[in-house]
Tab-separated table of C-alpha atoms in Angstrom:
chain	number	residue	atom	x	y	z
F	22	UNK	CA	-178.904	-36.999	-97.309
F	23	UNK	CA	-176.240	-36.736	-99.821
F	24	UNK	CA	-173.635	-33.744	-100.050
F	25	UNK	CA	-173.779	-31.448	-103.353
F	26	UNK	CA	-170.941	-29.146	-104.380
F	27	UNK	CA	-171.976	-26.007	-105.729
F	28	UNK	CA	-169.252	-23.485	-107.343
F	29	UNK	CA	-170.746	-19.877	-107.773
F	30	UNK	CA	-169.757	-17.850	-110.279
F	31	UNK	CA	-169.887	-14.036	-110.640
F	32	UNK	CA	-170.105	-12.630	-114.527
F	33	UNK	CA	-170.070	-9.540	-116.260
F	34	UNK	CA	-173.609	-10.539	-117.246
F	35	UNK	CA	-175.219	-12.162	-114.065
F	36	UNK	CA	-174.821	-15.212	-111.288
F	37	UNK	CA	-174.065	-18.723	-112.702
F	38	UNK	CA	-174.298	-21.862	-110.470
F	39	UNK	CA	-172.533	-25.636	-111.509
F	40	UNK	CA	-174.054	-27.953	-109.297
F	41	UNK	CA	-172.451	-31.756	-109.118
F	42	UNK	CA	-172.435	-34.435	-106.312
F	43	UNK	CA	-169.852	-35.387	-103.729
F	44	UNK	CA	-167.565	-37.198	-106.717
F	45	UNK	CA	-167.867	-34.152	-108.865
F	46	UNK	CA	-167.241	-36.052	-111.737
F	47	UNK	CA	-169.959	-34.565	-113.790
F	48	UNK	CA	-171.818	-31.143	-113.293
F	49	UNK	CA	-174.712	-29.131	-114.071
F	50	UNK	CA	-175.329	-25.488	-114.998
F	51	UNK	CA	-177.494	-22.904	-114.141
F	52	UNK	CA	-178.336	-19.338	-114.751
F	53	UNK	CA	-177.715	-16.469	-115.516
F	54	UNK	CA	-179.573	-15.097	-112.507
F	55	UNK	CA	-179.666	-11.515	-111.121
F	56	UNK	CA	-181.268	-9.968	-114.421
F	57	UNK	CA	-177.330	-10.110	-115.708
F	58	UNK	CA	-176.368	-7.575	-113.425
F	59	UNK	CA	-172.734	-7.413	-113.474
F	60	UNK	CA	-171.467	-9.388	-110.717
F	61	UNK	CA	-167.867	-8.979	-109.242
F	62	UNK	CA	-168.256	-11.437	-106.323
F	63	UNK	CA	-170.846	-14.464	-105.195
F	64	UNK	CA	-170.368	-16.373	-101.815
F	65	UNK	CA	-172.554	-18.861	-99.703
F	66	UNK	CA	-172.908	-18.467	-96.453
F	67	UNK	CA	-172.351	-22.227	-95.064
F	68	UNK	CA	-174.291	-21.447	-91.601
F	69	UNK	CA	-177.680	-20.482	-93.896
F	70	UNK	CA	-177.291	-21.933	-96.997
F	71	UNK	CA	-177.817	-18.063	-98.200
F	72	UNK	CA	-176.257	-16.989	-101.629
F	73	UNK	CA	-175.186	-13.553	-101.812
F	74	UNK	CA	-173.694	-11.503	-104.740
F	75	UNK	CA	-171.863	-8.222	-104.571
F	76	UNK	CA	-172.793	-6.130	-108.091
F	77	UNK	CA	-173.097	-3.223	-109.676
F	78	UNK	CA	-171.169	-0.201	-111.965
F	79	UNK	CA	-171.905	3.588	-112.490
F	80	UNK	CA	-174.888	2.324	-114.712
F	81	UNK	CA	-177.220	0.328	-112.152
F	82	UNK	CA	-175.252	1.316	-108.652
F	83	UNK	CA	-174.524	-1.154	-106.087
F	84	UNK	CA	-176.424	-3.640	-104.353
F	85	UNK	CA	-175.899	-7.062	-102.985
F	86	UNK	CA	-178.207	-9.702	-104.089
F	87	UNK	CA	-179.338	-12.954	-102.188
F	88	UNK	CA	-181.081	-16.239	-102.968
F	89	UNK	CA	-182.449	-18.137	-99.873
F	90	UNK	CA	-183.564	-20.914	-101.949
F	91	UNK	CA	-180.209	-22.070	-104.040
F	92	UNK	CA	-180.507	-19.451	-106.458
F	93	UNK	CA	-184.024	-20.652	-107.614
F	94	UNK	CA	-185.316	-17.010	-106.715
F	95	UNK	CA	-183.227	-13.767	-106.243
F	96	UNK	CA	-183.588	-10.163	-104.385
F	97	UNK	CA	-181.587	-7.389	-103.731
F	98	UNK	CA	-181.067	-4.514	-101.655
F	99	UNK	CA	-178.698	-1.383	-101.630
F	100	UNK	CA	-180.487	0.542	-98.519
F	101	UNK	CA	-177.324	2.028	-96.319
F	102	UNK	CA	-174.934	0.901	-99.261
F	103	UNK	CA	-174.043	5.287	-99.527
F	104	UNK	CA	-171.738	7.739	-98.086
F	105	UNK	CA	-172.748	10.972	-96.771
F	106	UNK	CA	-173.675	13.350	-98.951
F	107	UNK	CA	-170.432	15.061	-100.686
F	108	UNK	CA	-168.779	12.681	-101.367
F	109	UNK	CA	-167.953	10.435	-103.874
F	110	UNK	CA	-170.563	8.049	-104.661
F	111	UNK	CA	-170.588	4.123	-104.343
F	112	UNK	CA	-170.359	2.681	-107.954
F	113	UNK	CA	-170.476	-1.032	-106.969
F	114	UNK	CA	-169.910	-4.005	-103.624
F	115	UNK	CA	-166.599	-5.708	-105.084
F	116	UNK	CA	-166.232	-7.926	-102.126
F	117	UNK	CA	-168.624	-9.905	-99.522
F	118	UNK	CA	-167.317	-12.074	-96.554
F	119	UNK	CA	-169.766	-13.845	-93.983
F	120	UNK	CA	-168.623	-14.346	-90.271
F	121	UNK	CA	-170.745	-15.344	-87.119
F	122	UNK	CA	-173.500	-14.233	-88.272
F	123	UNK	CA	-172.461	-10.754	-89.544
F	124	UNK	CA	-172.498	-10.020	-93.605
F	125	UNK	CA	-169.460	-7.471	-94.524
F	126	UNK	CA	-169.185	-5.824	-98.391
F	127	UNK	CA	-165.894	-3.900	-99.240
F	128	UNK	CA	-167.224	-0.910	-102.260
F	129	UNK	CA	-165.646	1.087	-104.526
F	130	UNK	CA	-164.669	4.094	-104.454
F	131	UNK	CA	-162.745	1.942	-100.939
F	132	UNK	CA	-164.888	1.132	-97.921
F	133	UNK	CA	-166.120	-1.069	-95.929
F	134	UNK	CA	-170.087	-2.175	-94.782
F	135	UNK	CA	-171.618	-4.591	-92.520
F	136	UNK	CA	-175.406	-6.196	-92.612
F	137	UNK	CA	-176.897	-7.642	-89.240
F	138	UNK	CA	-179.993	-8.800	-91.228
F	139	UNK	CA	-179.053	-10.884	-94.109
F	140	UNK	CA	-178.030	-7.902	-96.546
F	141	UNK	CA	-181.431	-5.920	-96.109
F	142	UNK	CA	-180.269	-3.168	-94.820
F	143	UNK	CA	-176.388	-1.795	-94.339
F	144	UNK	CA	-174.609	0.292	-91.991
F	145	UNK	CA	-170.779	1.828	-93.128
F	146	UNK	CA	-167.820	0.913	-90.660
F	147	UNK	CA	-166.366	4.969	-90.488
F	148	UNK	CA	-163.375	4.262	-89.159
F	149	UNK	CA	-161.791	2.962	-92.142
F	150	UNK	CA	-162.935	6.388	-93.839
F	151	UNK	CA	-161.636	8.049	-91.494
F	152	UNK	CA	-157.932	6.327	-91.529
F	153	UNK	CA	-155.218	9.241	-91.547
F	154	UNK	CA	-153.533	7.929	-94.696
F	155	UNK	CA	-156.915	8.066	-96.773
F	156	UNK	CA	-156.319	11.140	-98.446
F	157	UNK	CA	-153.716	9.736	-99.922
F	158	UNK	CA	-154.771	6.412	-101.148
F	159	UNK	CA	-154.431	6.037	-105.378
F	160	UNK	CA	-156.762	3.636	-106.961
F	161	UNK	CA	-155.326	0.969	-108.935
F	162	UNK	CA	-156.153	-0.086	-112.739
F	163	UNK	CA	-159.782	-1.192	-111.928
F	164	UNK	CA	-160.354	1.909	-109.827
F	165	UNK	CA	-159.620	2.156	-105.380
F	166	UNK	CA	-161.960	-0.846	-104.679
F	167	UNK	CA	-161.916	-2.907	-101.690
F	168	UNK	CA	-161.560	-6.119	-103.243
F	169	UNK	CA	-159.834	-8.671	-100.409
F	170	UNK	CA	-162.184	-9.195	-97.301
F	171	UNK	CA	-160.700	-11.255	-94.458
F	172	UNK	CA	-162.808	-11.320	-91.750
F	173	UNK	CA	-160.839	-14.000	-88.624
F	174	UNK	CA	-162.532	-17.224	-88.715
F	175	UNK	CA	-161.977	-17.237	-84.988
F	176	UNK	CA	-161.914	-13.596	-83.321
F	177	UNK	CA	-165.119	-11.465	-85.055
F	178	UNK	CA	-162.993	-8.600	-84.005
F	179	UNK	CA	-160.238	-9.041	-86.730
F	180	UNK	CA	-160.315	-8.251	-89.842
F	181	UNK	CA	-157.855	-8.025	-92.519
F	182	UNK	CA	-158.942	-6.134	-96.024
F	183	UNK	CA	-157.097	-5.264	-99.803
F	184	UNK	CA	-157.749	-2.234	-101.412
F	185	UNK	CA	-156.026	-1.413	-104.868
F	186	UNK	CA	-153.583	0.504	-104.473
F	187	UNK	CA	-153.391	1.678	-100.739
F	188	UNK	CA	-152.183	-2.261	-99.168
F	189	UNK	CA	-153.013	-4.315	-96.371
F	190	UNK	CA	-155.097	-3.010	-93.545
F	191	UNK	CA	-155.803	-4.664	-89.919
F	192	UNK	CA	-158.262	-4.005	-87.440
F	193	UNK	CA	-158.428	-5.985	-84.164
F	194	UNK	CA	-161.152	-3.723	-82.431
F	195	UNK	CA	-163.974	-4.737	-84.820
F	196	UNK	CA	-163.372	-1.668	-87.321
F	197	UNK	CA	-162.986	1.061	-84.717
F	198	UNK	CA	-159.531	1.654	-85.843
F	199	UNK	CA	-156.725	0.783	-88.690
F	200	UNK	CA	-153.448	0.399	-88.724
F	201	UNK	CA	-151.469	-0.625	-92.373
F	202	UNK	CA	-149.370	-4.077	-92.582
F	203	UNK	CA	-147.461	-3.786	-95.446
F	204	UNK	CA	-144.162	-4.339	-94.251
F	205	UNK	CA	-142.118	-6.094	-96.781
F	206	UNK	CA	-144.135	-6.372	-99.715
F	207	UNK	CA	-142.970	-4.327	-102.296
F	208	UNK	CA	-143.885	-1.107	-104.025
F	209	UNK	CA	-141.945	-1.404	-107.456
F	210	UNK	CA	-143.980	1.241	-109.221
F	211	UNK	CA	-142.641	3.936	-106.888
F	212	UNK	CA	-139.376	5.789	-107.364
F	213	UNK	CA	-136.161	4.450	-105.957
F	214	UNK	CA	-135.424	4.482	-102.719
F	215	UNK	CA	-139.402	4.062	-102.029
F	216	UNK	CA	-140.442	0.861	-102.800
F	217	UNK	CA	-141.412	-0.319	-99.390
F	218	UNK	CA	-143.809	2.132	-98.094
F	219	UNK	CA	-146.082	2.351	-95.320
F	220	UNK	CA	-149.072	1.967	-97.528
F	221	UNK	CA	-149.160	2.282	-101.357
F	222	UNK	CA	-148.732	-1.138	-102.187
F	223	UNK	CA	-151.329	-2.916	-104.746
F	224	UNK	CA	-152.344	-6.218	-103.230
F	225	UNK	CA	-154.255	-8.298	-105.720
F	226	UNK	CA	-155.751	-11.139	-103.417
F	227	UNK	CA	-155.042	-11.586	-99.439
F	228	UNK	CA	-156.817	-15.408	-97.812
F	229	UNK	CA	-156.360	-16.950	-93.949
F	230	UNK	CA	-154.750	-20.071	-93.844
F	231	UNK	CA	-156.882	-22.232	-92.298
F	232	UNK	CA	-156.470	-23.342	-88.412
F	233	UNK	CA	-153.520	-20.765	-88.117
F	234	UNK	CA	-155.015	-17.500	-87.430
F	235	UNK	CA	-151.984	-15.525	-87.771
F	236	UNK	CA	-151.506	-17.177	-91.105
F	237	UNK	CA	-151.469	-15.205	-94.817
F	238	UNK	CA	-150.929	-15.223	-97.894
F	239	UNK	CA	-150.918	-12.426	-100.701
F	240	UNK	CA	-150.467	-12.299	-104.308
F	241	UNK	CA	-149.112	-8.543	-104.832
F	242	UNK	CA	-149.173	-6.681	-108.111
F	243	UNK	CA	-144.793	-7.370	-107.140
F	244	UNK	CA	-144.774	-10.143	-105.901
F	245	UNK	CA	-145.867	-13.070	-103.354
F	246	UNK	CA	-145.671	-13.135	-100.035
F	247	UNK	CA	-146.195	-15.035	-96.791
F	248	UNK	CA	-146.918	-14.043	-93.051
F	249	UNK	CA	-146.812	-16.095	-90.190
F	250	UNK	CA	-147.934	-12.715	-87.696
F	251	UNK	CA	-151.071	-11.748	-88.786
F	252	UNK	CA	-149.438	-9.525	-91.993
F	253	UNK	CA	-146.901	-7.279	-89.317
F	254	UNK	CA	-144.573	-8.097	-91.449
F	255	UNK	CA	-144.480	-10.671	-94.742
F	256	UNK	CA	-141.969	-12.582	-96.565
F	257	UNK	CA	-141.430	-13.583	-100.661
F	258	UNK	CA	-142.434	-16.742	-101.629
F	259	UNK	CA	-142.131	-16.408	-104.862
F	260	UNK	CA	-139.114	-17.970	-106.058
F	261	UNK	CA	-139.771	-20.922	-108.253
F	262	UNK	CA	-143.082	-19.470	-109.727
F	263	UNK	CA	-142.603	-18.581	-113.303
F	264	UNK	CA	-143.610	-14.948	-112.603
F	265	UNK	CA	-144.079	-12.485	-109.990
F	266	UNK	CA	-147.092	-11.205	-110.930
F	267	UNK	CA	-150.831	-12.552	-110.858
F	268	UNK	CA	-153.757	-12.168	-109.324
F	269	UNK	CA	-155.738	-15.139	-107.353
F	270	UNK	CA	-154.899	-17.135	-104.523
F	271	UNK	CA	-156.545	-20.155	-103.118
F	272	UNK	CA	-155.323	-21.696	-99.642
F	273	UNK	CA	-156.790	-25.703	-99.286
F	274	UNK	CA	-159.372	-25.770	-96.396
F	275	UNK	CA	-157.519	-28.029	-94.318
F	276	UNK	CA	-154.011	-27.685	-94.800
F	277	UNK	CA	-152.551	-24.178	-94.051
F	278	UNK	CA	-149.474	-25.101	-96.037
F	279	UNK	CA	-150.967	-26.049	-99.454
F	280	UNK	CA	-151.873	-22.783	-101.526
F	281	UNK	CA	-152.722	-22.198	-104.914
F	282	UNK	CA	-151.545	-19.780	-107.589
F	283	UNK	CA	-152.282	-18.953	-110.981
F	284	UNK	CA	-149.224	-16.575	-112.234
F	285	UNK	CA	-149.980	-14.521	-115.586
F	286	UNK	CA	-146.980	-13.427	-117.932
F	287	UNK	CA	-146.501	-9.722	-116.640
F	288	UNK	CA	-148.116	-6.527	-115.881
F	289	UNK	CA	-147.519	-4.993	-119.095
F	290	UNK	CA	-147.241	-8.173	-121.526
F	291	UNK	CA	-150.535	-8.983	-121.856
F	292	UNK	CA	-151.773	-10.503	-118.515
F	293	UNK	CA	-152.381	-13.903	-119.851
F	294	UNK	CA	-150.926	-17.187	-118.656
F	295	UNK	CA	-147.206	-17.548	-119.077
F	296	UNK	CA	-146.007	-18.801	-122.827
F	297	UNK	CA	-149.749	-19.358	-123.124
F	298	UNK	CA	-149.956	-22.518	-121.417
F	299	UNK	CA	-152.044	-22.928	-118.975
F	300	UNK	CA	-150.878	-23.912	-115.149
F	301	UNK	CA	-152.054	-23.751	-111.386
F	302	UNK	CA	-148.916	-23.670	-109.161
F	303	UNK	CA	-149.150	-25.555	-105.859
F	304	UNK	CA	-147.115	-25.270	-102.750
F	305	UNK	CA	-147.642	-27.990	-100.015
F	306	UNK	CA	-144.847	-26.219	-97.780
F	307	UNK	CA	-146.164	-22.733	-97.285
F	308	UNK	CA	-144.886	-21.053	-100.518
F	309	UNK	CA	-141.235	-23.026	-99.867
F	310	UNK	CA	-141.291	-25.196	-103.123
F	311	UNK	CA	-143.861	-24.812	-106.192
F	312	UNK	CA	-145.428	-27.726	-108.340
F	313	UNK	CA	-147.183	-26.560	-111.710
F	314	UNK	CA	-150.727	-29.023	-112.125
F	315	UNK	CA	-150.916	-28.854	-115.956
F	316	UNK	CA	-152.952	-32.279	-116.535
F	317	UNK	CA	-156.477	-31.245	-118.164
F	318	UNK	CA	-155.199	-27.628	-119.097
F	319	UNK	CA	-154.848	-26.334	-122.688
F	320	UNK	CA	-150.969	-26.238	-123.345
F	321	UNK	CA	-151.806	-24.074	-126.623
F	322	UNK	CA	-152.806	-20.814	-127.713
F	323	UNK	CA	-154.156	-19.729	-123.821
F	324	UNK	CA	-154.117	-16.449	-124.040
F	325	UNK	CA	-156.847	-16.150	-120.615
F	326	UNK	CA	-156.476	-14.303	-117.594
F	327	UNK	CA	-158.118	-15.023	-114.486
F	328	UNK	CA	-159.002	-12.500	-111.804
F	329	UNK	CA	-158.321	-11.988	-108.277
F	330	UNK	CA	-161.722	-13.935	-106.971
F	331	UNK	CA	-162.384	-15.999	-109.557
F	332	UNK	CA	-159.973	-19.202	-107.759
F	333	UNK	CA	-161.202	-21.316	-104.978
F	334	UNK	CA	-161.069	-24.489	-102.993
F	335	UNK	CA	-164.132	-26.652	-102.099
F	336	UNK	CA	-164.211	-28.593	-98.444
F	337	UNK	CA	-164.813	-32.092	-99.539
F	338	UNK	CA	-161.782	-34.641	-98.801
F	339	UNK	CA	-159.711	-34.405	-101.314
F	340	UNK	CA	-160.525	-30.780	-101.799
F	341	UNK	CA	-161.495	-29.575	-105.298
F	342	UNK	CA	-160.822	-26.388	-106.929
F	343	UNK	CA	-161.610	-24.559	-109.253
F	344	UNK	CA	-160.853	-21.281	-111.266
F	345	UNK	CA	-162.603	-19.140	-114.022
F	346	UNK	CA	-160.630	-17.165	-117.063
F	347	UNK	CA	-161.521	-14.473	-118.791
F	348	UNK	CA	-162.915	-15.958	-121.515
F	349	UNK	CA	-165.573	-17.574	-119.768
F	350	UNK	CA	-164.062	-20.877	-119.289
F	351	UNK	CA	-164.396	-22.311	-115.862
F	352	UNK	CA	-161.520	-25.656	-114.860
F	353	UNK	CA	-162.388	-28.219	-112.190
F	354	UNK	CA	-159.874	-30.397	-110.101
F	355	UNK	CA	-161.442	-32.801	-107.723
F	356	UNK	CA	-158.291	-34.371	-106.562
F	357	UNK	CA	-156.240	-31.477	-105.131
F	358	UNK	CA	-155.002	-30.200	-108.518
F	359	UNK	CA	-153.214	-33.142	-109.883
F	360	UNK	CA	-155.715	-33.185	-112.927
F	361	UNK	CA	-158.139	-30.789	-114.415
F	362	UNK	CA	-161.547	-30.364	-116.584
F	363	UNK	CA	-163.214	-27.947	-118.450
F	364	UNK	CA	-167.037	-27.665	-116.861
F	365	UNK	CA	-168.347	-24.955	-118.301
F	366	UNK	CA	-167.251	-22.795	-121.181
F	367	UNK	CA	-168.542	-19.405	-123.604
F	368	UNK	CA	-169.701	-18.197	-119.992
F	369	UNK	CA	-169.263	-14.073	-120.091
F	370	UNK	CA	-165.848	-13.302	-118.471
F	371	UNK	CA	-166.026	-14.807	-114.868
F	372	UNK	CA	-165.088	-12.219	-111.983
F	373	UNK	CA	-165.221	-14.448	-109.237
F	374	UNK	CA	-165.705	-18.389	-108.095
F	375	UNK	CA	-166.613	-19.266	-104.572
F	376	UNK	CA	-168.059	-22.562	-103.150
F	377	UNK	CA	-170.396	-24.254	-100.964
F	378	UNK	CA	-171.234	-27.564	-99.897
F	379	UNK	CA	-174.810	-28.182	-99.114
F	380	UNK	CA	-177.230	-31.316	-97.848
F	381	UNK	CA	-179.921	-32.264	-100.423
């Protein structure tokens, strides 16, 4: 049976799906689904075919929703998705990772879930809660949201998350305990002489390379950064990009040395692609040299951002990828990001893109 590519993508008003086939040379558009809940993050589950979204705000709460069926019919579920009473409550599920079997969901205000039966029902991993630094974590602009969710594609018992602003955190006991890895990655917001602290930093996007467990990357509200020992300690990789500062990664599913990067202009000059032209930068060294892919892409009057999951690769051979902007536009390369197309366009600003590869 023929292979169809699927790219899910997460709105402010609800779940859209472009479907295409293996040469993804033309694509088709469905949705919105989910009532046009707002949706910060959709992923398929390869080993079920299962769609899953993470949504909500402080107006409808947070639940995950799941199709079974492709996204042809939808429910959702927030039972367990609370903390104990007294403390603050959960406004939305910002983040959703699924690994052997297990369903996690990263929430704001910054925690950490896991599902055992598809997302009915959820159960909250305490000891991230109970970290000794937690009192002291500071939410970044969009609030303290768990927002990167790296579960090991190998060892169920690792996991690597984001939160905005408190850093990188590790667990290698299956969320019994925590332990920061931030070393190295820069903290310029903080006053001199502090700008590498234990925790504090404000990660933007943290992905596994692929076939080298102990393999990151992370885009950092100060940088970009590399680590070849499971985040213990991480190195810049940023020279050569045309700014520090953006928010989405993408690592190719094969090669752990190709990545993808889409810098924006600056923290505080608008947040919009550099000179308003439009460019993914790819590395096929691990971060050593940087190639902007500008074939396809407006070179005019792009004033877009694109958020921290709204970039990803697919699996076919060559890989395509594929990013949304804040203006509802979403770009398609399926030849490894020498050349690009607009597939879809006046979407509501896109949060996230994931993809999946399914038998039809």
């Amino acid at each position: 049976m023929p292979e169809q590519v699927l790219v899910l993508i997460g709105t402010k008003k609800g779940v859209f799906i472009a479907q295409s086939d293996a040469a993804r040379s033309s694509w088709e558009l469905r949705g919105p689904f989910c009532e046009t809940w707002p949706m910060q993050h959709v992923i398929g589950d390869p080993a079920t075919g299962t769609i899953y979204g993470a949504a909500g705000n402080e107006w409808f709460g947070p639940a995950v929703w799941k199709s079974t069926d492709l996204g042809e019919s939808w429910s959702h579920s927030s039972e367990g998705l609370a903390y104990e009473a007294g403390q603050e409550p959960i406004k939305a599920v910002w983040s959703l990772a699924a690994r052997n079997g297990r369903l996690y969901a990263g929430v704001q205000p910054a925690g950490l879930f896991f599902s055992d039966d598809a997302g009915q029902s959820w159960t909250h991993m305490e000891g991230l809660q109970k970290h000794p630094t937690r009192p002291d974590w500071e939410p970044g602009g969009a609030g303290l949201i768990l927002h990167s969710l790296v579960p090991d594609h190998a060892d169920p018992d690792r996991i690597w998350i984001g939160i905005s602003s408190a850093g990188v955190f590790f667990t290698g006991d299956g969320g019994k305990t925590w332990e920061p890895r931030n070393k190295g990655t820069r903290a310029d917001f903080m006053p001199e002489g502090q700008n590498y602290p234990e925790f504090g930093q404000c990660v933007h996007c943290l992905v596994q390379a692929p076939g080298e467990p102990d393999l990151l990357y992370q885009q950092n509200h100060c940088g970009m950064y590399r680590s070849a020992d499971a985040g213990k300690t991480w190195e810049s990789i940023e020279a050569g990009l045309p700014s520090s500062f953006g928010f989405p990664a993408a690592v190719h599913p094969r090669d752990p040395s190709t990545l993808y990067l889409l810098p924006l202009n600056g923290d505080i000059h608008g947040r919009f692609v550099p000179d308003a032209k439009a460019a993914v930068w790819r590395t096929r060294d691990g971060g050593k040299n940087w190639q902007d892919m500008r074939e396809g892409l407006p070179q005019k009057n792009a004033f877009f951002g694109v958020l921290r999951q709204a970039m990803a690769a697919d699996r076919m051979d060559p890989a395509g990828v594929y990013f949304g902007t804040s203006g509802g536009a979403l770009f398609a390369s399926n030849d490894e990001g020498d050349s690009w197309s607009c597939i879809a366009e006046h979407l509501p600003s896109i949060s996230s893109v994931e993809t999946m590869v399914v038998t039809r």
